PDB file of C-alpha atoms in Angstrom:
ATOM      1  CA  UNK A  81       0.000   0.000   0.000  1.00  0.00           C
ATOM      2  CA  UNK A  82       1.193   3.512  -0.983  1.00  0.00           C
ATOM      3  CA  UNK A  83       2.295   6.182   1.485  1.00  0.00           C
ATOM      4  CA  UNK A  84      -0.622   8.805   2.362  1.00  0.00           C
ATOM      5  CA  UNK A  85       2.324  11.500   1.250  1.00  0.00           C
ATOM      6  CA  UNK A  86       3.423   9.721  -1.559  1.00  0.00           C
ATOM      7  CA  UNK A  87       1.178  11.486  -3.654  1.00  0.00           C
ATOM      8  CA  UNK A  88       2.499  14.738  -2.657  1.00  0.00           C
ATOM      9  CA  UNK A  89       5.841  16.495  -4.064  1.00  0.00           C
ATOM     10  CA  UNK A  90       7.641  19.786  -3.574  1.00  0.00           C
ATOM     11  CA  UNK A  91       9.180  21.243  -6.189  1.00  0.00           C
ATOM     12  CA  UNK A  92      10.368  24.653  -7.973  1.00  0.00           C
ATOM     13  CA  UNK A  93       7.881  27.341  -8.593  1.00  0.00           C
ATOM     14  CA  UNK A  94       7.024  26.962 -11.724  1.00  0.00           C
ATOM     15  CA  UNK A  95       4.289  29.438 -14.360  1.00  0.00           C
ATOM     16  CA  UNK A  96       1.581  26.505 -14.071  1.00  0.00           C
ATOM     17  CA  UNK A  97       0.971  26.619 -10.159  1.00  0.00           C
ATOM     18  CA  UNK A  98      -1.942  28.785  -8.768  1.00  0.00           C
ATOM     19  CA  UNK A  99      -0.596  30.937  -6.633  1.00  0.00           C
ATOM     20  CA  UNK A 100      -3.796  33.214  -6.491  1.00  0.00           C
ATOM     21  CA  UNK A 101      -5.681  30.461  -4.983  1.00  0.00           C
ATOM     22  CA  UNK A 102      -2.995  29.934  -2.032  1.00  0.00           C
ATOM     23  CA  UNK A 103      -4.772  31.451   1.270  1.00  0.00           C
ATOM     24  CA  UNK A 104      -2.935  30.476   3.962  1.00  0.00           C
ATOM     25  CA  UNK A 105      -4.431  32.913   6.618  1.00  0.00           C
ATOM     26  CA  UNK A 106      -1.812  35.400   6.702  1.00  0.00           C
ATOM     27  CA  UNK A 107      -2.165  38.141   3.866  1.00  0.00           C
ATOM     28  CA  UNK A 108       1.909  39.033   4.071  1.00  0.00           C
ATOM     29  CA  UNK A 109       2.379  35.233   3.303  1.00  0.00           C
ATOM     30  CA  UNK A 110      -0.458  35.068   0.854  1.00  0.00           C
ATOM     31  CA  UNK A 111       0.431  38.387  -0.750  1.00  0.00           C
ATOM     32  CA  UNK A 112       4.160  37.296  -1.530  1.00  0.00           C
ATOM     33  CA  UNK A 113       3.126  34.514  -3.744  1.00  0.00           C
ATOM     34  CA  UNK A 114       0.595  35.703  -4.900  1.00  0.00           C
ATOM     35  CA  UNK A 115       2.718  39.102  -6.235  1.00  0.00           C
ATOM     36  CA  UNK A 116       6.296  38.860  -5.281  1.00  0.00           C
ATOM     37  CA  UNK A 117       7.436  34.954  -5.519  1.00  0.00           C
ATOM     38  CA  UNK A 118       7.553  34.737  -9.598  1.00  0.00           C
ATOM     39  CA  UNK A 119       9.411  37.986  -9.897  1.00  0.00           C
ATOM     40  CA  UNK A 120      11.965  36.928  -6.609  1.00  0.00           C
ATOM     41  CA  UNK A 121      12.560  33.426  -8.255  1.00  0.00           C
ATOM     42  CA  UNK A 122      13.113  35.181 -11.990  1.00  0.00           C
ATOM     43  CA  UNK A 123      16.160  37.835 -10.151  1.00  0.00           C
ATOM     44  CA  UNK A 124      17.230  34.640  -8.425  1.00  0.00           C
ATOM     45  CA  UNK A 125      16.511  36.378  -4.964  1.00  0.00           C
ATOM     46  CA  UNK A 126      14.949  33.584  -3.287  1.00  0.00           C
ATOM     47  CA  UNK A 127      14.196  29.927  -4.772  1.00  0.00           C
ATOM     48  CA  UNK A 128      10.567  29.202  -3.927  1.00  0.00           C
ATOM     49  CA  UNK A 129       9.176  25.707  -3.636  1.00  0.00           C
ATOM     50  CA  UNK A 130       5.456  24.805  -3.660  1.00  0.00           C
ATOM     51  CA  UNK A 131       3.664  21.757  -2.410  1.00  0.00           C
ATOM     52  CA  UNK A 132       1.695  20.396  -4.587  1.00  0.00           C
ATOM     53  CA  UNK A 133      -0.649  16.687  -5.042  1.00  0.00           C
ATOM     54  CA  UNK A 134       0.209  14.173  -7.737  1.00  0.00           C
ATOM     55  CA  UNK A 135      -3.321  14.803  -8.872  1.00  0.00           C
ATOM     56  CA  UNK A 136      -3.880  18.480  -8.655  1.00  0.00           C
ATOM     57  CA  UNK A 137      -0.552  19.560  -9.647  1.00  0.00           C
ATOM     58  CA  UNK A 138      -1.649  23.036 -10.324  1.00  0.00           C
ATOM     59  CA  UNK A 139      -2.851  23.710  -6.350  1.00  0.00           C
ATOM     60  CA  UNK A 140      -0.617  24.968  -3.974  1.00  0.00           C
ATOM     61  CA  UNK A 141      -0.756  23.511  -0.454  1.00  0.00           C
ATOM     62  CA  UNK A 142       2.205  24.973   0.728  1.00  0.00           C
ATOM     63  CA  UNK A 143       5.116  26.849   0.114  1.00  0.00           C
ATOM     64  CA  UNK A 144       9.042  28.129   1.326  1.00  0.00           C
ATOM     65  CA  UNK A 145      11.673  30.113   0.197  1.00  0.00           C
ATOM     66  CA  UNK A 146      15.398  30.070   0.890  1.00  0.00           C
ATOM     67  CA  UNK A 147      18.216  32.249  -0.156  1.00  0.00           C
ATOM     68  CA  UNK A 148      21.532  33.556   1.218  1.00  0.00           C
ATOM     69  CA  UNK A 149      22.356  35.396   4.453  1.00  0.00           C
ATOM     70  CA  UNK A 150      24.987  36.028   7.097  1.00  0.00           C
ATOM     71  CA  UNK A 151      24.669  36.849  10.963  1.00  0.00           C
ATOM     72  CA  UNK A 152      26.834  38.914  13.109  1.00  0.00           C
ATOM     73  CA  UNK A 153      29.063  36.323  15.101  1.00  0.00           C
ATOM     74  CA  UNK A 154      27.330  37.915  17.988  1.00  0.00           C
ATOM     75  CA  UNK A 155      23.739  37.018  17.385  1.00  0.00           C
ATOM     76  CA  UNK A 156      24.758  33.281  17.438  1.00  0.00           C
ATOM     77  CA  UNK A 157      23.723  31.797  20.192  1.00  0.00           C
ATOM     78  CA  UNK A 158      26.434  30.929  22.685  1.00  0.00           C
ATOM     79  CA  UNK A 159      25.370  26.842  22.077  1.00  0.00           C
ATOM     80  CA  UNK A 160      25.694  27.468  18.661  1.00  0.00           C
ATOM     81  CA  UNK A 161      28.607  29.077  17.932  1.00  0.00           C
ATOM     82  CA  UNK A 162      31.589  25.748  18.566  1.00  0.00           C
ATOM     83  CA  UNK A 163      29.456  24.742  14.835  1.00  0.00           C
ATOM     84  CA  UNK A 164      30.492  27.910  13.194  1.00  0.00           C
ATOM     85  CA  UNK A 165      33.928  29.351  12.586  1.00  0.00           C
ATOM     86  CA  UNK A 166      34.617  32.842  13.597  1.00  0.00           C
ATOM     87  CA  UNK A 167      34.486  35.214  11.203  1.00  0.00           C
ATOM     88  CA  UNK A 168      32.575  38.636  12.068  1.00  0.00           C
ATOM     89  CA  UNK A 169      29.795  37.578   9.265  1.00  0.00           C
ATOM     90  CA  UNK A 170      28.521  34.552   9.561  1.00  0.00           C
ATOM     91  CA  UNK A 171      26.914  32.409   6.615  1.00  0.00           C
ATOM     92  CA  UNK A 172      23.760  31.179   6.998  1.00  0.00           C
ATOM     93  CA  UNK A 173      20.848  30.090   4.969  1.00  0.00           C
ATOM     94  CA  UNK A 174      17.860  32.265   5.234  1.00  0.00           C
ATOM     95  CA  UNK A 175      13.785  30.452   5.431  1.00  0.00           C
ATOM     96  CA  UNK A 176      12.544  33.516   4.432  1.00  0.00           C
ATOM     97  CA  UNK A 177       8.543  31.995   4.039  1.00  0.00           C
ATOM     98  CA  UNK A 178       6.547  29.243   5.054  1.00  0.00           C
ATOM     99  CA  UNK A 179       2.999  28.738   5.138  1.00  0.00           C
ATOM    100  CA  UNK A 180       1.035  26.140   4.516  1.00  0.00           C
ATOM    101  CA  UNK A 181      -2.573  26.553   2.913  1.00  0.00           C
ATOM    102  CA  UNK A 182      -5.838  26.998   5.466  1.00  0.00           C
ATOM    103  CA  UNK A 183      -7.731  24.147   4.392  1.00  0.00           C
ATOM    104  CA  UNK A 184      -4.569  21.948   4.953  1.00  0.00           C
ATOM    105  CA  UNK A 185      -3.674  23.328   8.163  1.00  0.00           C
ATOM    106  CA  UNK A 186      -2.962  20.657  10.754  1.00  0.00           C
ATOM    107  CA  UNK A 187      -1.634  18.040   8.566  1.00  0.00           C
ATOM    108  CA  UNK A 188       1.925  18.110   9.126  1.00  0.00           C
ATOM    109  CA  UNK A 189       2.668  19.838   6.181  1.00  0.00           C
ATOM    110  CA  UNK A 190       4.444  22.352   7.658  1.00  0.00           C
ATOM    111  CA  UNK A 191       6.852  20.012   8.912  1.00  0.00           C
ATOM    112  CA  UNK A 192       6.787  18.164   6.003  1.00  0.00           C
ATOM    113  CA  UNK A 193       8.022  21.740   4.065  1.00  0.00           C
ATOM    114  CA  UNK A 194      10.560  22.460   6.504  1.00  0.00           C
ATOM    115  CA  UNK A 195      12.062  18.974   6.128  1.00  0.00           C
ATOM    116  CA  UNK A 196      12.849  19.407   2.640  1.00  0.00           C
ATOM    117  CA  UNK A 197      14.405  23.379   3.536  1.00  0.00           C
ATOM    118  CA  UNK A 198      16.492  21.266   5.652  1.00  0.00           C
ATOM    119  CA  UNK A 199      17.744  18.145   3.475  1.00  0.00           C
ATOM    120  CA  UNK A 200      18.135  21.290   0.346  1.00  0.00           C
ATOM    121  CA  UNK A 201      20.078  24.047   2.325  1.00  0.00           C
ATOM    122  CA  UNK A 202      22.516  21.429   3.846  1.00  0.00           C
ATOM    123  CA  UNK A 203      22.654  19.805   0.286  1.00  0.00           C
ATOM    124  CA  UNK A 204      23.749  23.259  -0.926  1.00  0.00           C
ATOM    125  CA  UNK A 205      25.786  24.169   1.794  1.00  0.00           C
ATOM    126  CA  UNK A 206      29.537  22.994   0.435  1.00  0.00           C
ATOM    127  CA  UNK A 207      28.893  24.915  -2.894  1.00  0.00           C
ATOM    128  CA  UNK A 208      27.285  28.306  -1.178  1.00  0.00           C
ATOM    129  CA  UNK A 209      29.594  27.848   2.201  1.00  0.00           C
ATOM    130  CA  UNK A 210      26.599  28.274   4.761  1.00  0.00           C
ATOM    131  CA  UNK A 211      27.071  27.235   8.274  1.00  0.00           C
ATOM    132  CA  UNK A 212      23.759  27.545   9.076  1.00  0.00           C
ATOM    133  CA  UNK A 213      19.732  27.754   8.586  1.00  0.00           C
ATOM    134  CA  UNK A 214      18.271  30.468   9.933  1.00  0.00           C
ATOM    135  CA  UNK A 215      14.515  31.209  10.054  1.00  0.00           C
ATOM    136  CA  UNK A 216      12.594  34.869  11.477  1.00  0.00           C
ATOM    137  CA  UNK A 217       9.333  33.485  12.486  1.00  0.00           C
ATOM    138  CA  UNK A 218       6.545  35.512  12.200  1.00  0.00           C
ATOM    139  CA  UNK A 219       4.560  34.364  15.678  1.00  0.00           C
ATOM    140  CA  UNK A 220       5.351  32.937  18.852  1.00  0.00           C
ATOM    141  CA  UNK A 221       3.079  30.279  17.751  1.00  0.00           C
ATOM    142  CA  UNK A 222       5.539  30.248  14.269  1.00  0.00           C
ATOM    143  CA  UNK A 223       8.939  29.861  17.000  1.00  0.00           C
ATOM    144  CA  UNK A 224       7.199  27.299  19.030  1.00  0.00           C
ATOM    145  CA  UNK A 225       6.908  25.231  15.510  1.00  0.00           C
ATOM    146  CA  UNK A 226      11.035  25.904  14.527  1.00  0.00           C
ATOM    147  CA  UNK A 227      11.406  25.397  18.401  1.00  0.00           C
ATOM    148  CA  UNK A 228      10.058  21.802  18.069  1.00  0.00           C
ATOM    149  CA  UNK A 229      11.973  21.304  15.582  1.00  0.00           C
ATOM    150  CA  UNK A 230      15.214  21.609  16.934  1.00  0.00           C
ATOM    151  CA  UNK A 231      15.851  24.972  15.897  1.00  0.00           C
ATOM    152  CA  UNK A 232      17.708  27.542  18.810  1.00  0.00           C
ATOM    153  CA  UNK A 233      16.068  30.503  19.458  1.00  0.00           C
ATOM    154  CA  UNK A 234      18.057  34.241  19.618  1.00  0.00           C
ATOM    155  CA  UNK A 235      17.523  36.390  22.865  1.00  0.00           C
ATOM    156  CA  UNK A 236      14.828  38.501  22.762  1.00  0.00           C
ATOM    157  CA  UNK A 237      13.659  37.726  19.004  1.00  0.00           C
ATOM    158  CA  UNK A 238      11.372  35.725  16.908  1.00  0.00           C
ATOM    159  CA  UNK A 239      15.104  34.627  14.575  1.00  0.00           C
ATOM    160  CA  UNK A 240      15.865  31.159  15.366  1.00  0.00           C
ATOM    161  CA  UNK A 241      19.158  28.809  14.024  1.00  0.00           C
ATOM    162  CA  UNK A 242      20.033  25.390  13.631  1.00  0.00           C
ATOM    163  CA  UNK A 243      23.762  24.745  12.782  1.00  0.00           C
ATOM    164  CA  UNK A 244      24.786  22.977   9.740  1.00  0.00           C
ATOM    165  CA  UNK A 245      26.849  20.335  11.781  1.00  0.00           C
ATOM    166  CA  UNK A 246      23.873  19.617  13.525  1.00  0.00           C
ATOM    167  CA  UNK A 247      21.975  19.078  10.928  1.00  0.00           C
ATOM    168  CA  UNK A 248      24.850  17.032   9.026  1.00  0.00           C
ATOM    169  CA  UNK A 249      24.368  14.631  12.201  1.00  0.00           C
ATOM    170  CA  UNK A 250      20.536  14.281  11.658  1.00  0.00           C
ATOM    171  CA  UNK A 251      21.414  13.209   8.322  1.00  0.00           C
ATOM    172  CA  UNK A 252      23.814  10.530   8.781  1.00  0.00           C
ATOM    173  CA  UNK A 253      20.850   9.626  11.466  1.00  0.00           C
ATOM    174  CA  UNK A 254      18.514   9.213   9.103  1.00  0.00           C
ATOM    175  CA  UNK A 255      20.120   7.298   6.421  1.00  0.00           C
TER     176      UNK A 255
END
């Protein structure tokens, strides 16, 4: 018997996915696909990747977007920072959006999203030279999530890290 995910995918933004129909009950979230995500992904500011079904190819049940960043070597946390080396700038890759669609919600997508940010910005992180993934929630309920997931929080902020050596372990965990 098939997975229940198998029929789902993530892949590259593409011209064919809906984005107008993507609500995901959080207009600045909405409003970037809807207007900003085509033109971000044609300047190569951000790649954006949509979650779609086998079957409805078109509808967008999720979506994130990742591009380059650095932090001050002082904004990494103090747990963090034996995983980085220590250079004033730091690089990092940036989860700049995730959101999962409102008639979804409560499926594990989310997770199921930020899985594959994980397993693609520590697959590009010997070419781009990032040391780690860094997220800016947009909630305390949005932290709690990255939180759960094993992600370090920053003093007094919503920003939240997980080191690429940590990561690399989860990895060689999982295979």
């Amino acid at each position: 018997m098939a997975s229940p995910r198998s029929n789902l995918r993530i892949e590259a933004l593409a011209s064919h996915h809906d984005r107008g129909g993507f609500f995901c009950g959080v207009d600045s979230l909405d409003r970037y696909l809807r207007t900003r995500a085509g033109l971000d992904v044609r300047r190569k500011a951000n790649g954006v990747f949509i979650l779609t079904e086998s079957a409805k190819p078109d509808v967008v049940l999720g979506y994130y977007t990742l591009c380059a960043t650095t932090l001050a070597q002082g904004d990494v946390p103090r747990g963090a920072r034996k995983h980085v080396p220590r250079y004033p700038l730091v690089s990092a890759t940036l989860i700049g959006r995730l959101a999962v669609s409102e008639a979804r919600q409560g499926e594990r997508l989310g997770a199921m999203l930020l899985a594959d940010a994980v397993r693609r910005a520590y697959a590009s992180a010997d070419t781009v030279g990032s040391s780690m993934l860094v997220v800016d929630a947009i909630s305390e309920r949005a932290a709690a999530f990255y939180e759960g997931n094993g992600f370090v929080r920053l003093p007094d902020s919503l920003r939240l890290v997980l080191p690429m050596q940590v990561i690399q372990r989860l990895v060689l965990v999982a295979r």
